[in-house]
Structures are given as structure tokens and as C-alpha cells.
Amino acid sequence: MTLAQRAFERLHAWPDLSAGPASCRTGRALRSVRDEIVHFHSDRDVDLHLTHRAIQRFQYDLGGSTAIRLVPGSRWVTVHLDCDADVDLLLSLTSIALKAHQSRPPADLTAGLSGPSGPAGCNYHRVTVLPRSAAGEA
């Protein structure tokens, strides 16, 4: 079982998340009543939908993680699953994402909703993740 499969199974058991196809048409998604929260694109790459406020709040911590890739202007973060700790990180961030989406002001509901390829779209094809061993070499 891959790390992404393990993470998907653990998150799919959460009562606030239901499974379906990803709106970007690549992989599977888990969604809350209001929004898609997680896209599983491959055996190792997952996009997580945070709010702008949550990304701002945790930007320093997110940027310091070798498992996280941020795309300027995107409300999605890419999590590269390389080990069990990355799965735990994804689960923690998913909990933050669910809380952020539940408490999001009504004005944020329609902000940036121009479809999977627009500002609200996930980071699929917008992020290149290098293996950790190659990331430090250059």
C-alpha cells in the first residue's frame, strides 16, 4: 500500500469527508459539505485546499517543510508523501483545512471560483516535486 493510499483510507474514514473524482480530473478527491479539501494525484503527491487566511497564518511553517510546496496566489498546497511523518503532516493540515473552510466568511465562498484551471484550482501541473535526495543537490 502506498503512502497516498494509506492517507486516503485514514481520511476517508473521517465523518466530515466524502470521496469522489477530483474536479481537476486527475485522481480522487475528498470533500466536505462545502468544498473539495484534498486531491490525491499520484502515489506520493497530494494537493490540500487551505484558505488564504490559513496559508498566511502558517506560511513560515509550511515554507520550512521539505514535504510542502507553495504556489504564489494559490489556496492549495502540495504535500509530497515520502515517509510516515508526511502522512501525519497531511492529516494535521487536513484538520486545519476543514476548520478553516467551516469558519470561512461568506464573502470568501465565491472568491476565486473560476474552475479547476483558475485561481481556485489545485496545483496539479503547477508544481514539480523533486525527491528529497535530489532537492539538496544542484
C-alpha positions as semicolon CSV with decimal commas, in nm:
position;residue;x (nm);y (nm);z (nm)
1;M;0,000;0,000;0,000
2;T;0,141;0,340;-0,095
3;L;0,160;0,634;0,143
4;A;-0,114;0,814;-0,053
5;Q;-0,342;0,510;-0,031
6;R;-0,282;0,488;0,343
7;A;-0,355;0,860;0,386
8;F;-0,666;0,837;0,167
9;E;-0,805;0,546;0,370
10;R;-0,740;0,723;0,700
11;L;-0,900;1,048;0,581
12;H;-1,191;0,873;0,408
13;A;-1,288;0,734;0,750
14;W;-1,339;1,088;0,883
15;P;-1,713;1,166;0,909
16;D;-1,674;1,516;0,758
17;L;-1,516;1,391;0,433
18;S;-1,663;1,204;0,137
19;A;-1,484;1,064;-0,169
20;G;-1,532;1,144;-0,535
21;P;-1,343;1,238;-0,850
22;A;-1,115;1,542;-0,832
23;S;-1,251;1,849;-1,012
24;C;-0,915;1,880;-1,193
25;R;-0,998;1,542;-1,349
26;T;-0,682;1,376;-1,215
27;G;-0,710;1,141;-0,920
28;R;-0,952;1,119;-0,634
29;A;-1,079;1,390;-0,403
30;L;-1,211;1,409;-0,052
31;R;-1,457;1,687;0,009
32;S;-1,651;1,845;0,290
33;V;-2,008;1,960;0,254
34;R;-1,879;2,298;0,128
35;D;-1,558;2,231;-0,067
36;E;-1,308;1,988;-0,210
37;I;-1,039;1,959;0,055
38;V;-0,784;1,705;-0,072
39;H;-0,683;1,582;-0,419
40;F;-0,481;1,260;-0,442
41;H;-0,298;1,287;-0,775
42;S;-0,039;1,008;-0,750
43;D;0,116;0,762;-0,510
44;R;0,307;1,048;-0,348
45;D;0,159;1,386;-0,446
46;V;-0,146;1,534;-0,277
47;D;-0,296;1,882;-0,305
48;L;-0,464;2,025;0,003
49;H;-0,711;2,314;-0,015
50;L;-0,645;2,567;0,258
51;T;-0,796;2,912;0,284
52;H;-0,593;3,224;0,214
53;R;-0,604;3,310;0,585
54;A;-0,477;2,964;0,689
55;I;-0,188;2,980;0,441
56;Q;-0,093;3,326;0,569
57;R;-0,111;3,207;0,928
58;F;0,112;2,903;0,870
59;Q;0,322;3,031;0,579
60;Y;0,651;3,029;0,768
61;D;0,594;2,674;0,894
62;L;0,469;2,548;0,558
63;G;0,762;2,703;0,374
64;G;1,006;2,537;0,613
65;S;0,883;2,185;0,541
66;T;1,056;1,977;0,275
67;A;0,724;1,799;0,214
68;I;0,529;2,116;0,125
69;R;0,525;2,316;-0,198
70;L;0,350;2,653;-0,212
71;V;0,237;2,824;-0,532
72;P;0,202;3,204;-0,503
73;G;-0,163;3,306;-0,520
74;S;-0,294;2,950;-0,482
75;R;-0,513;2,840;-0,195
76;W;-0,380;2,487;-0,242
77;V;-0,058;2,343;-0,102
78;T;0,111;2,036;-0,246
79;V;0,221;1,772;0,001
80;H;0,480;1,522;-0,119
81;L;0,448;1,199;0,077
82;D;0,792;1,049;0,129
83;C;0,754;0,893;0,474
84;D;0,502;0,826;0,753
85;A;0,571;1,169;0,906
86;D;0,448;1,329;0,581
87;V;0,121;1,135;0,611
88;D;0,084;1,262;0,968
89;L;0,153;1,615;0,843
90;L;-0,115;1,577;0,574
91;L;-0,369;1,458;0,832
92;S;-0,290;1,753;1,061
93;L;-0,315;2,002;0,776
94;T;-0,643;1,844;0,661
95;S;-0,786;1,905;1,006
96;I;-0,676;2,269;0,981
97;A;-0,827;2,292;0,631
98;L;-1,163;2,156;0,746
99;K;-1,178;2,402;1,035
100;A;-1,071;2,690;0,809
101;H;-1,337;2,609;0,549
102;Q;-1,610;2,570;0,812
103;S;-1,531;2,909;0,964
104;R;-1,465;3,090;0,636
105;P;-1,665;3,413;0,599
106;P;-1,950;3,405;0,342
107;A;-1,764;3,660;0,123
108;D;-1,489;3,400;0,070
109;L;-1,734;3,144;-0,065
110;T;-1,724;3,276;-0,419
111;A;-1,379;3,437;-0,421
112;G;-1,159;3,287;-0,689
113;L;-1,403;3,022;-0,803
114;S;-1,321;3,022;-1,171
115;G;-1,290;2,645;-1,204
116;P;-1,017;2,383;-1,181
117;S;-0,772;2,573;-1,400
118;G;-0,833;2,915;-1,247
119;P;-0,722;3,069;-0,917
120;A;-0,924;2,821;-0,708
121;G;-0,785;2,522;-0,899
122;C;-0,543;2,285;-0,735
123;N;-0,170;2,286;-0,804
124;Y;-0,165;1,983;-1,033
125;H;0,075;2,061;-1,322
126;R;0,182;2,380;-1,143
127;V;0,429;2,215;-0,903
128;T;0,730;1,997;-0,973
129;V;0,837;1,791;-0,676
130;L;1,193;1,663;-0,667
131;P;1,289;1,369;-0,448
132;R;1,443;1,495;-0,124
133;S;1,781;1,344;-0,212
134;A;1,792;1,545;-0,537
135;A;1,643;1,863;-0,390
136;G;1,960;1,945;-0,196
137;E;2,191;1,877;-0,491
138;A;2,242;2,147;-0,751
